[in-house]
Amino acid sequence: MNNAEGNYNLLLKGGHVIDPQNNIDETMDVAIKSNKIAQVSKDIPSSKAQKTVDVAGFYVTPGLIDIHVHVYGGYQGWLFPDIHSFRNGVTTVVDAGGAGWKSFEEFKETIIEKSKTRVFALLNIVGAGMLGAIEQDVSEMDPVAAAEMIKKYPNYILGAKTAHFSGPGWEAIDGAVKAAELSDTIVMVDTRVIPTRTYKDILLSHLRPGDIHTHIYSQNATLLNEQGVVNDYVWEARELGRIFDVGHGAGSFRWRIAVPAMKQGFVPDTISTDLHKASALMPNATMLATMSKFLNMDMSLNEVILRSTVNPARVIRRPQLGTLTVGADADIAVIELLKGDFGFVDVGRTRMQGKYRLQCALTVRNGEVVWDVNGISCPDWETAG
Ligand SMILES: [Zn+2]
């Protein structure tokens, strides 16, 4: 056998592969060799692999990409990534502003380099990072220092982030955009809309193409007008390339905003969780629960996967991720689509009844099985020796 074919380390056999990047949405086998996707096709023989896992009945997708989590910093409590990522099929996360330029290197040493999950950062425009009161201190917002740190670690830092600023002005948003301009990167904005800083101005006059507004279904934004209709300038902003991200969290996903917007065809570009200690339990802002909410708002499974793999990869300018293309890093989610009677809670503690729930059966990160809820990749103990 040559290197191109055979001698696979792992073969996922008989699953329904959804890889929107390559327009695959059918039963296929996926073979992994040396931490890379080696072959995706029908009927790859088990004899070619050291280990074969039967994944018939499951969906096989690229490892999910969650572009808004908190795995460092103080605000409401961060969570170590591997604990919640893999059990949700997530293989790449983006920490949204936990660290600023003063704290990024500690973040890198204590979390990023200690995680199996691929961890990227959006650097807080506040030098000290997401630490509460200091986030209001405009003298902590130094776009030049932030840009220097972003440029120093291009493999880890994707751009800038601003959040929680409650002053009347534009220091936080414009500072983050400036840092992104200086480093040729992107910005993610979490902001409370106020009369001196309207959603329209943020979207049309201050953000640039490719910049992200997260928390689109929060009552802190004005996605909908008083009649419950998606504002014209929101559609215009989408035309201009602004990115609309879910960022569910503990305060930013309300059925009364999401459902009308979805019915009007305004769908999120990217599905993300804003996962931290206050959002992980109630309202269960985990990746698969958040994705399930969109399934139950009549988004197709293929579209849900698109917005959790390919789209986030493109938005963070890492198009090599979020796909099962041969040669890509072997990051894979094996997902079960449960059908029955389920309920889903939003941040206002209101419930939506749903027919579908996604559940992670198995996760592969960099070619290694890192989550396997029913041990389907393991031999039976009585015959294992
Ligand atoms: Zn957040």
CSV table of C-alpha atoms and ligand atoms in Angstrom, one decimal:
chain,number,residue,atom,x,y,z
A,1,MET,CA,0.0,0.0,0.0
A,2,ASN,CA,1.2,3.5,-0.8
A,3,ASN,CA,0.8,6.6,1.3
A,4,ALA,CA,-2.1,7.9,-0.7
A,5,GLU,CA,-4.4,5.0,0.0
A,6,GLY,CA,-4.8,2.5,2.8
A,7,ASN,CA,-3.0,2.0,6.1
A,8,TYR,CA,-5.5,4.3,7.7
A,9,ASN,CA,-5.4,4.9,11.4
A,10,LEU,CA,-9.2,5.3,11.8
A,11,LEU,CA,-12.2,4.7,9.6
A,12,LEU,CA,-15.6,6.0,10.4
A,13,LYS,CA,-17.9,3.8,8.4
A,14,GLY,CA,-21.5,4.1,7.2
A,15,GLY,CA,-22.4,7.5,8.6
A,16,HIS,CA,-24.3,10.3,6.8
A,17,VAL,CA,-21.6,12.8,6.0
A,18,ILE,CA,-22.6,16.5,5.9
A,19,ASP,CA,-19.7,18.6,4.6
A,20,PRO,CA,-21.2,21.8,3.1
A,21,GLN,CA,-17.8,23.0,1.9
A,22,ASN,CA,-17.7,20.0,-0.5
A,23,ASN,CA,-21.5,19.7,-1.1
A,24,ILE,CA,-21.5,16.3,0.5
A,25,ASP,CA,-24.8,15.3,2.1
A,26,GLU,CA,-25.0,11.5,1.9
A,27,THR,CA,-23.8,8.2,3.2
A,28,MET,CA,-20.0,8.1,3.0
A,29,ASP,CA,-17.0,6.6,4.8
A,30,VAL,CA,-14.3,8.9,6.3
A,31,ALA,CA,-10.7,7.7,6.6
A,32,ILE,CA,-8.0,9.3,8.7
A,33,LYS,CA,-4.3,9.0,8.4
A,34,SER,CA,-1.6,10.8,10.4
A,35,ASN,CA,-4.1,13.3,11.9
A,36,LYS,CA,-5.4,14.3,8.5
A,37,ILE,CA,-8.6,13.5,6.5
A,38,ALA,CA,-7.2,10.9,4.0
A,39,GLN,CA,-10.3,9.8,2.1
A,40,VAL,CA,-14.0,10.5,1.9
A,41,SER,CA,-15.9,8.1,-0.3
A,42,LYS,CA,-18.4,5.2,-0.4
A,43,ASP,CA,-17.3,1.8,0.7
A,44,ILE,CA,-13.8,2.2,2.0
A,45,PRO,CA,-12.8,-1.4,3.1
A,46,SER,CA,-12.3,-1.9,6.8
A,47,SER,CA,-9.2,-4.0,5.9
A,48,LYS,CA,-7.5,-0.7,5.0
A,49,ALA,CA,-7.7,0.7,8.5
A,50,GLN,CA,-6.2,-0.2,11.9
A,51,LYS,CA,-9.5,0.7,13.6
A,52,THR,CA,-13.0,0.9,12.1
A,53,VAL,CA,-15.9,2.5,14.0
A,54,ASP,CA,-19.4,1.8,12.8
A,55,VAL,CA,-21.2,5.1,12.7
A,56,ALA,CA,-24.3,4.1,10.7
A,57,GLY,CA,-27.3,6.0,11.9
A,58,PHE,CA,-25.2,9.1,12.8
A,59,TYR,CA,-24.3,12.2,11.0
A,60,VAL,CA,-20.6,12.8,10.4
A,61,THR,CA,-19.6,16.5,10.1
A,62,PRO,CA,-16.5,18.6,10.3
A,63,GLY,CA,-15.6,19.4,13.9
A,64,LEU,CA,-17.8,22.2,15.0
A,65,ILE,CA,-16.4,25.8,15.4
A,66,ASP,CA,-17.8,27.9,18.2
A,67,ILE,CA,-16.6,31.5,17.6
A,68,HIS,CA,-17.8,32.9,20.9
A,69,VAL,CA,-16.8,31.2,24.1
A,70,HIS,CA,-15.1,32.2,27.4
A,71,VAL,CA,-12.2,30.0,28.3
A,72,TYR,CA,-10.2,32.7,30.1
A,73,GLY,CA,-10.7,36.0,32.0
A,74,GLY,CA,-13.0,37.0,34.8
A,75,TYR,CA,-16.4,37.9,33.5
A,76,GLN,CA,-19.2,35.6,34.8
A,77,GLY,CA,-16.6,32.7,35.0
A,78,TRP,CA,-14.7,31.1,32.2
A,79,LEU,CA,-14.6,27.3,31.6
A,80,PHE,CA,-11.6,25.2,30.6
A,81,PRO,CA,-12.3,24.4,26.9
A,82,ASP,CA,-11.9,20.6,26.7
A,83,ILE,CA,-14.5,19.9,29.3
A,84,HIS,CA,-17.4,21.3,27.3
A,85,SER,CA,-16.1,21.4,23.7
A,86,PHE,CA,-15.6,17.8,22.8
A,87,ARG,CA,-18.8,16.5,24.4
A,88,ASN,CA,-20.6,18.9,22.0
A,89,GLY,CA,-18.7,18.0,18.9
A,90,VAL,CA,-16.7,21.2,19.0
A,91,THR,CA,-13.0,21.1,18.1
A,92,THR,CA,-12.3,24.8,17.6
A,93,VAL,CA,-13.3,27.6,19.9
A,94,VAL,CA,-12.7,31.3,19.9
A,95,ASP,CA,-12.3,33.1,23.2
A,96,ALA,CA,-14.2,36.3,22.8
A,97,GLY,CA,-12.1,38.9,24.7
A,98,GLY,CA,-11.1,37.2,27.9
A,99,ALA,CA,-7.6,38.5,27.5
A,100,GLY,CA,-6.3,41.9,26.5
A,101,TRP,CA,-2.8,42.8,25.3
A,102,LYS,CA,-1.6,42.8,29.0
A,103,SER,CA,-2.9,39.3,29.8
A,104,PHE,CA,-2.8,37.4,26.4
A,105,GLU,CA,0.6,35.7,27.0
A,106,GLU,CA,-0.6,34.3,30.3
A,107,PHE,CA,-3.8,33.0,28.5
A,108,LYS,CA,-1.6,31.4,25.9
A,109,GLU,CA,0.6,29.7,28.4
A,110,THR,CA,-2.1,28.5,30.9
A,111,ILE,CA,-5.0,27.6,28.6
A,112,ILE,CA,-4.3,27.7,24.8
A,113,GLU,CA,-1.2,25.6,25.0
A,114,LYS,CA,-2.7,23.3,27.7
A,115,SER,CA,-5.9,22.4,25.7
A,116,LYS,CA,-6.5,19.7,23.2
A,117,THR,CA,-9.2,21.9,21.7
A,118,ARG,CA,-7.9,24.3,19.1
A,119,VAL,CA,-8.2,27.7,20.9
A,120,PHE,CA,-8.1,31.1,19.1
A,121,ALA,CA,-8.5,34.5,20.7
A,122,LEU,CA,-10.2,37.8,19.9
A,123,LEU,CA,-8.2,40.3,21.9
A,124,ASN,CA,-10.1,42.6,24.2
A,125,ILE,CA,-9.5,46.2,23.4
A,126,VAL,CA,-9.3,46.7,27.2
A,127,GLY,CA,-5.6,45.9,28.0
A,128,ALA,CA,-6.4,44.1,31.2
A,129,GLY,CA,-9.1,42.0,29.4
A,130,MET,CA,-12.6,41.1,30.6
A,131,LEU,CA,-12.3,41.8,34.3
A,132,GLY,CA,-15.4,43.8,35.2
A,133,ALA,CA,-15.1,47.5,36.2
A,134,ILE,CA,-11.9,48.1,34.3
A,135,GLU,CA,-13.8,47.4,31.1
A,136,GLN,CA,-15.3,50.9,31.5
A,137,ASP,CA,-11.9,52.6,31.7
A,138,VAL,CA,-11.2,54.2,28.3
A,139,SER,CA,-7.6,54.8,29.2
A,140,GLU,CA,-7.2,51.0,29.2
A,141,MET,CA,-8.2,50.9,25.5
A,142,ASP,CA,-5.0,51.1,23.5
A,143,PRO,CA,-5.4,50.1,19.8
A,144,VAL,CA,-1.7,50.3,19.0
A,145,ALA,CA,-0.7,48.0,21.9
A,146,ALA,CA,-3.5,45.7,21.0
A,147,ALA,CA,-2.6,45.6,17.3
A,148,GLU,CA,1.1,44.8,18.3
A,149,MET,CA,0.0,41.8,20.3
A,150,ILE,CA,-2.3,40.6,17.6
A,151,LYS,CA,0.5,40.8,15.1
A,152,LYS,CA,2.9,39.1,17.5
A,153,TYR,CA,0.7,35.9,17.6
A,154,PRO,CA,-1.0,35.5,14.2
A,155,ASN,CA,-1.4,31.8,14.8
A,156,TYR,CA,-3.6,32.4,17.9
A,157,ILE,CA,-5.2,35.9,17.7
A,158,LEU,CA,-7.8,36.5,15.1
A,159,GLY,CA,-8.6,40.1,15.8
A,160,ALA,CA,-10.1,42.4,18.4
A,161,LYS,CA,-13.2,42.3,20.6
A,162,THR,CA,-15.1,44.8,22.5
A,163,ALA,CA,-17.8,44.1,25.1
A,164,HIS,CA,-19.8,45.5,28.0
A,165,PHE,CA,-18.9,49.2,27.5
A,166,SER,CA,-21.6,51.3,29.0
A,167,GLY,CA,-20.3,54.8,28.4
A,168,PRO,CA,-22.0,57.1,25.9
A,169,GLY,CA,-19.3,57.2,23.3
A,170,TRP,CA,-17.5,55.2,20.7
A,171,GLU,CA,-14.1,54.7,22.4
A,172,ALA,CA,-14.6,50.9,22.8
A,173,ILE,CA,-16.0,50.1,19.3
A,174,ASP,CA,-13.8,52.5,17.4
A,175,GLY,CA,-10.7,51.4,19.4
A,176,ALA,CA,-11.4,47.8,18.6
A,177,VAL,CA,-11.9,48.6,14.9
A,178,LYS,CA,-8.7,50.6,14.9
A,179,ALA,CA,-6.7,47.7,16.4
A,180,ALA,CA,-8.2,45.4,13.7
A,181,GLU,CA,-7.3,47.9,11.0
A,182,LEU,CA,-3.7,48.2,12.3
A,183,SER,CA,-3.4,44.4,12.4
A,184,ASP,CA,-5.4,43.6,9.2
A,185,THR,CA,-7.8,41.5,11.2
A,186,ILE,CA,-11.5,41.5,12.2
A,187,VAL,CA,-13.6,42.8,15.1
A,188,MET,CA,-16.3,41.2,17.1
A,189,VAL,CA,-18.6,43.7,18.9
A,190,ASP,CA,-20.9,43.0,21.9
A,191,THR,CA,-22.6,46.2,22.7
A,192,ARG,CA,-25.7,47.7,24.3
A,193,VAL,CA,-27.5,50.0,21.9
A,194,ILE,CA,-28.1,53.5,23.3
A,195,PRO,CA,-29.4,56.8,21.8
A,196,THR,CA,-25.8,58.1,21.3
A,197,ARG,CA,-24.7,54.8,19.8
A,198,THR,CA,-27.5,53.3,17.6
A,199,TYR,CA,-27.5,49.8,16.1
A,200,LYS,CA,-27.8,51.5,12.7
A,201,ASP,CA,-24.7,53.6,13.3
A,202,ILE,CA,-22.8,50.7,14.6
A,203,LEU,CA,-23.6,48.4,11.7
A,204,LEU,CA,-23.4,51.0,8.8
A,205,SER,CA,-20.9,53.6,10.0
A,206,HIS,CA,-18.5,52.0,12.4
A,207,LEU,CA,-18.1,48.3,11.5
A,208,ARG,CA,-16.4,47.1,8.3
A,209,PRO,CA,-17.1,44.2,5.9
A,210,GLY,CA,-16.3,41.0,7.7
A,211,ASP,CA,-16.7,42.5,11.2
A,212,ILE,CA,-19.0,40.7,13.5
A,213,HIS,CA,-22.0,41.7,15.7
A,214,THR,CA,-22.5,39.0,18.3
A,215,HIS,CA,-25.7,38.6,20.4
A,216,ILE,CA,-28.1,39.4,17.5
A,217,TYR,CA,-31.1,38.1,19.5
A,218,SER,CA,-30.4,40.2,22.6
A,219,GLN,CA,-32.8,42.9,23.7
A,220,ASN,CA,-29.6,45.1,23.9
A,221,ALA,CA,-29.7,45.3,20.0
A,222,THR,CA,-32.5,46.4,17.8
A,223,LEU,CA,-32.7,43.7,15.2
A,224,LEU,CA,-36.5,44.2,15.0
A,225,ASN,CA,-38.4,47.4,14.9
A,226,GLU,CA,-41.4,48.2,17.1
A,227,GLN,CA,-43.7,46.2,14.8
A,228,GLY,CA,-41.5,43.2,15.1
A,229,VAL,CA,-40.1,43.5,11.6
A,230,VAL,CA,-36.3,43.2,10.8
A,231,ASN,CA,-35.0,46.7,10.4
A,232,ASP,CA,-34.2,47.8,6.8
A,233,TYR,CA,-30.7,48.8,7.9
A,234,VAL,CA,-30.0,45.3,9.2
A,235,TRP,CA,-30.6,43.9,5.8
A,236,GLU,CA,-28.5,46.7,4.3
A,237,ALA,CA,-25.7,45.9,6.7
A,238,ARG,CA,-25.8,42.2,5.7
A,239,GLU,CA,-25.5,43.3,2.0
A,240,LEU,CA,-22.4,45.3,3.1
A,241,GLY,CA,-20.8,42.2,4.6
A,242,ARG,CA,-21.4,42.7,8.3
A,243,ILE,CA,-21.5,39.3,10.0
A,244,PHE,CA,-24.4,38.4,12.3
A,245,ASP,CA,-23.5,35.9,15.1
A,246,VAL,CA,-25.7,34.3,17.7
A,247,GLY,CA,-23.7,34.4,20.9
A,248,HIS,CA,-26.5,32.8,22.9
A,249,GLY,CA,-25.0,33.2,26.4
A,250,ALA,CA,-27.0,34.0,29.6
A,251,GLY,CA,-28.6,37.1,28.3
A,252,SER,CA,-28.6,37.2,24.6
A,253,PHE,CA,-31.0,34.6,23.0
A,254,ARG,CA,-34.7,35.4,23.2
A,255,TRP,CA,-37.4,33.4,21.4
A,256,ARG,CA,-39.5,36.5,20.9
A,257,ILE,CA,-36.7,38.0,18.8
A,258,ALA,CA,-35.2,34.9,17.2
A,259,VAL,CA,-38.5,33.4,16.0
A,260,PRO,CA,-39.9,36.4,14.1
A,261,ALA,CA,-36.4,37.1,12.6
A,262,MET,CA,-36.1,33.5,11.4
A,263,LYS,CA,-39.7,33.6,10.0
A,264,GLN,CA,-38.7,36.7,8.0
A,265,GLY,CA,-35.7,34.9,6.6
A,266,PHE,CA,-33.1,36.7,8.6
A,267,VAL,CA,-30.8,33.8,9.6
A,268,PRO,CA,-27.5,34.1,11.5
A,269,ASP,CA,-24.3,33.8,9.6
A,270,THR,CA,-22.7,31.9,12.5
A,271,ILE,CA,-24.1,29.9,15.4
A,272,SER,CA,-22.2,30.4,18.6
A,273,THR,CA,-22.7,29.9,22.3
A,274,ASP,CA,-21.1,32.6,24.5
A,275,LEU,CA,-20.5,29.7,26.8
A,276,HIS,CA,-19.4,30.4,30.4
A,277,LYS,CA,-20.4,29.4,33.9
A,278,ALA,CA,-23.6,31.4,33.8
A,279,SER,CA,-24.8,30.1,30.5
A,280,ALA,CA,-23.7,26.5,30.5
A,281,LEU,CA,-26.5,25.1,32.7
A,282,MET,CA,-29.6,27.2,32.5
A,283,PRO,CA,-30.3,28.2,29.7
A,284,ASN,CA,-28.1,25.5,28.3
A,285,ALA,CA,-26.2,27.6,25.8
A,286,THR,CA,-24.1,24.6,24.7
A,287,MET,CA,-23.2,24.3,21.0
A,288,LEU,CA,-25.5,21.3,20.2
A,289,ALA,CA,-28.4,22.7,22.2
A,290,THR,CA,-28.0,26.1,20.5
A,291,MET,CA,-27.9,24.4,17.1
A,292,SER,CA,-31.0,22.3,18.0
A,293,LYS,CA,-32.9,25.5,18.6
A,294,PHE,CA,-32.3,26.5,15.0
A,295,LEU,CA,-33.4,23.1,13.8
A,296,ASN,CA,-36.6,23.5,15.7
A,297,MET,CA,-37.1,27.0,14.1
A,298,ASP,CA,-37.2,25.1,10.7
A,299,MET,CA,-33.6,25.6,9.6
A,300,SER,CA,-32.4,22.5,7.8
A,301,LEU,CA,-29.7,20.3,9.3
A,302,ASN,CA,-27.4,21.1,6.4
A,303,GLU,CA,-27.8,24.8,7.0
A,304,VAL,CA,-27.3,24.4,10.8
A,305,ILE,CA,-24.0,22.5,10.1
A,306,LEU,CA,-23.0,25.2,7.5
A,307,ARG,CA,-23.4,27.9,10.1
A,308,SER,CA,-21.4,25.9,12.7
A,309,THR,CA,-18.5,24.8,10.4
A,310,VAL,CA,-17.8,26.4,7.1
A,311,ASN,CA,-19.3,29.9,7.8
A,312,PRO,CA,-17.4,30.4,11.1
A,313,ALA,CA,-14.2,29.1,9.5
A,314,ARG,CA,-14.5,31.8,6.7
A,315,VAL,CA,-15.5,34.5,9.2
A,316,ILE,CA,-12.4,34.0,11.3
A,317,ARG,CA,-10.3,33.7,8.1
A,318,ARG,CA,-9.3,30.1,8.6
A,319,PRO,CA,-11.0,28.5,5.5
A,320,GLN,CA,-8.9,25.4,5.9
A,321,LEU,CA,-11.0,24.5,9.0
A,322,GLY,CA,-14.6,23.4,9.2
A,323,THR,CA,-14.4,20.9,6.3
A,324,LEU,CA,-13.6,17.2,5.7
A,325,THR,CA,-11.6,18.0,2.6
A,326,VAL,CA,-8.8,15.5,2.0
A,327,GLY,CA,-5.6,16.9,3.7
A,328,ALA,CA,-7.5,18.9,6.3
A,329,ASP,CA,-6.8,18.4,10.0
A,330,ALA,CA,-8.9,15.4,11.2
A,331,ASP,CA,-11.4,17.2,13.4
A,332,ILE,CA,-14.7,15.4,13.2
A,333,ALA,CA,-18.1,15.4,15.0
A,334,VAL,CA,-20.3,12.3,15.0
A,335,ILE,CA,-23.8,13.5,15.8
A,336,GLU,CA,-27.1,11.8,16.6
A,337,LEU,CA,-30.3,13.5,15.6
A,338,LEU,CA,-32.9,12.5,18.2
A,339,LYS,CA,-36.6,12.8,17.4
A,340,GLY,CA,-39.2,13.1,20.0
A,341,ASP,CA,-40.7,15.6,22.5
A,342,PHE,CA,-38.1,18.1,23.7
A,343,GLY,CA,-38.1,21.6,25.2
A,344,PHE,CA,-35.6,24.4,24.8
A,345,VAL,CA,-35.2,27.3,27.2
A,346,ASP,CA,-34.1,30.9,26.3
A,347,VAL,CA,-32.4,33.5,28.5
A,348,GLY,CA,-35.8,34.8,29.7
A,349,ARG,CA,-36.5,31.2,30.9
A,350,THR,CA,-39.3,30.8,28.4
A,351,ARG,CA,-39.7,27.4,26.7
A,352,MET,CA,-40.1,26.3,23.1
A,353,GLN,CA,-41.3,22.8,22.3
A,354,GLY,CA,-39.3,21.0,19.7
A,355,LYS,CA,-39.2,17.8,17.8
A,356,TYR,CA,-35.4,17.5,17.3
A,357,ARG,CA,-32.4,17.4,19.6
A,358,LEU,CA,-28.8,17.0,18.4
A,359,GLN,CA,-26.5,14.9,20.6
A,360,CYS,CA,-22.8,14.2,20.2
A,361,ALA,CA,-21.9,10.5,19.9
A,362,LEU,CA,-18.2,10.9,19.2
A,363,THR,CA,-15.6,13.6,18.5
A,364,VAL,CA,-12.2,13.3,16.8
A,365,ARG,CA,-9.7,16.0,17.3
A,366,ASN,CA,-6.5,16.0,15.3
A,367,GLY,CA,-7.0,12.3,14.5
A,368,GLU,CA,-7.7,11.2,18.1
A,369,VAL,CA,-11.0,10.1,19.5
A,370,VAL,CA,-11.5,12.5,22.4
A,371,TRP,CA,-15.2,11.9,23.2
A,372,ASP,CA,-17.2,8.7,22.8
A,373,VAL,CA,-20.3,8.7,24.9
A,374,ASN,CA,-21.2,5.0,24.3
A,375,GLY,CA,-17.7,3.7,23.7
A,376,ILE,CA,-18.4,2.7,20.1
A,377,SER,CA,-14.7,3.1,19.3
A,378,CYS,CA,-13.7,0.7,22.2
A,379,PRO,CA,-13.5,-3.1,22.3
A,380,ASP,CA,-15.8,-5.0,24.7
A,381,TRP,CA,-14.1,-5.4,28.1
A,382,GLU,CA,-14.6,-9.2,28.1
A,383,THR,CA,-12.7,-9.7,24.9
A,384,ALA,CA,-10.2,-6.8,25.2
A,385,GLY,CA,-7.7,-8.9,27.2
B,1,ZN,ZN,-19.3,36.7,25.6
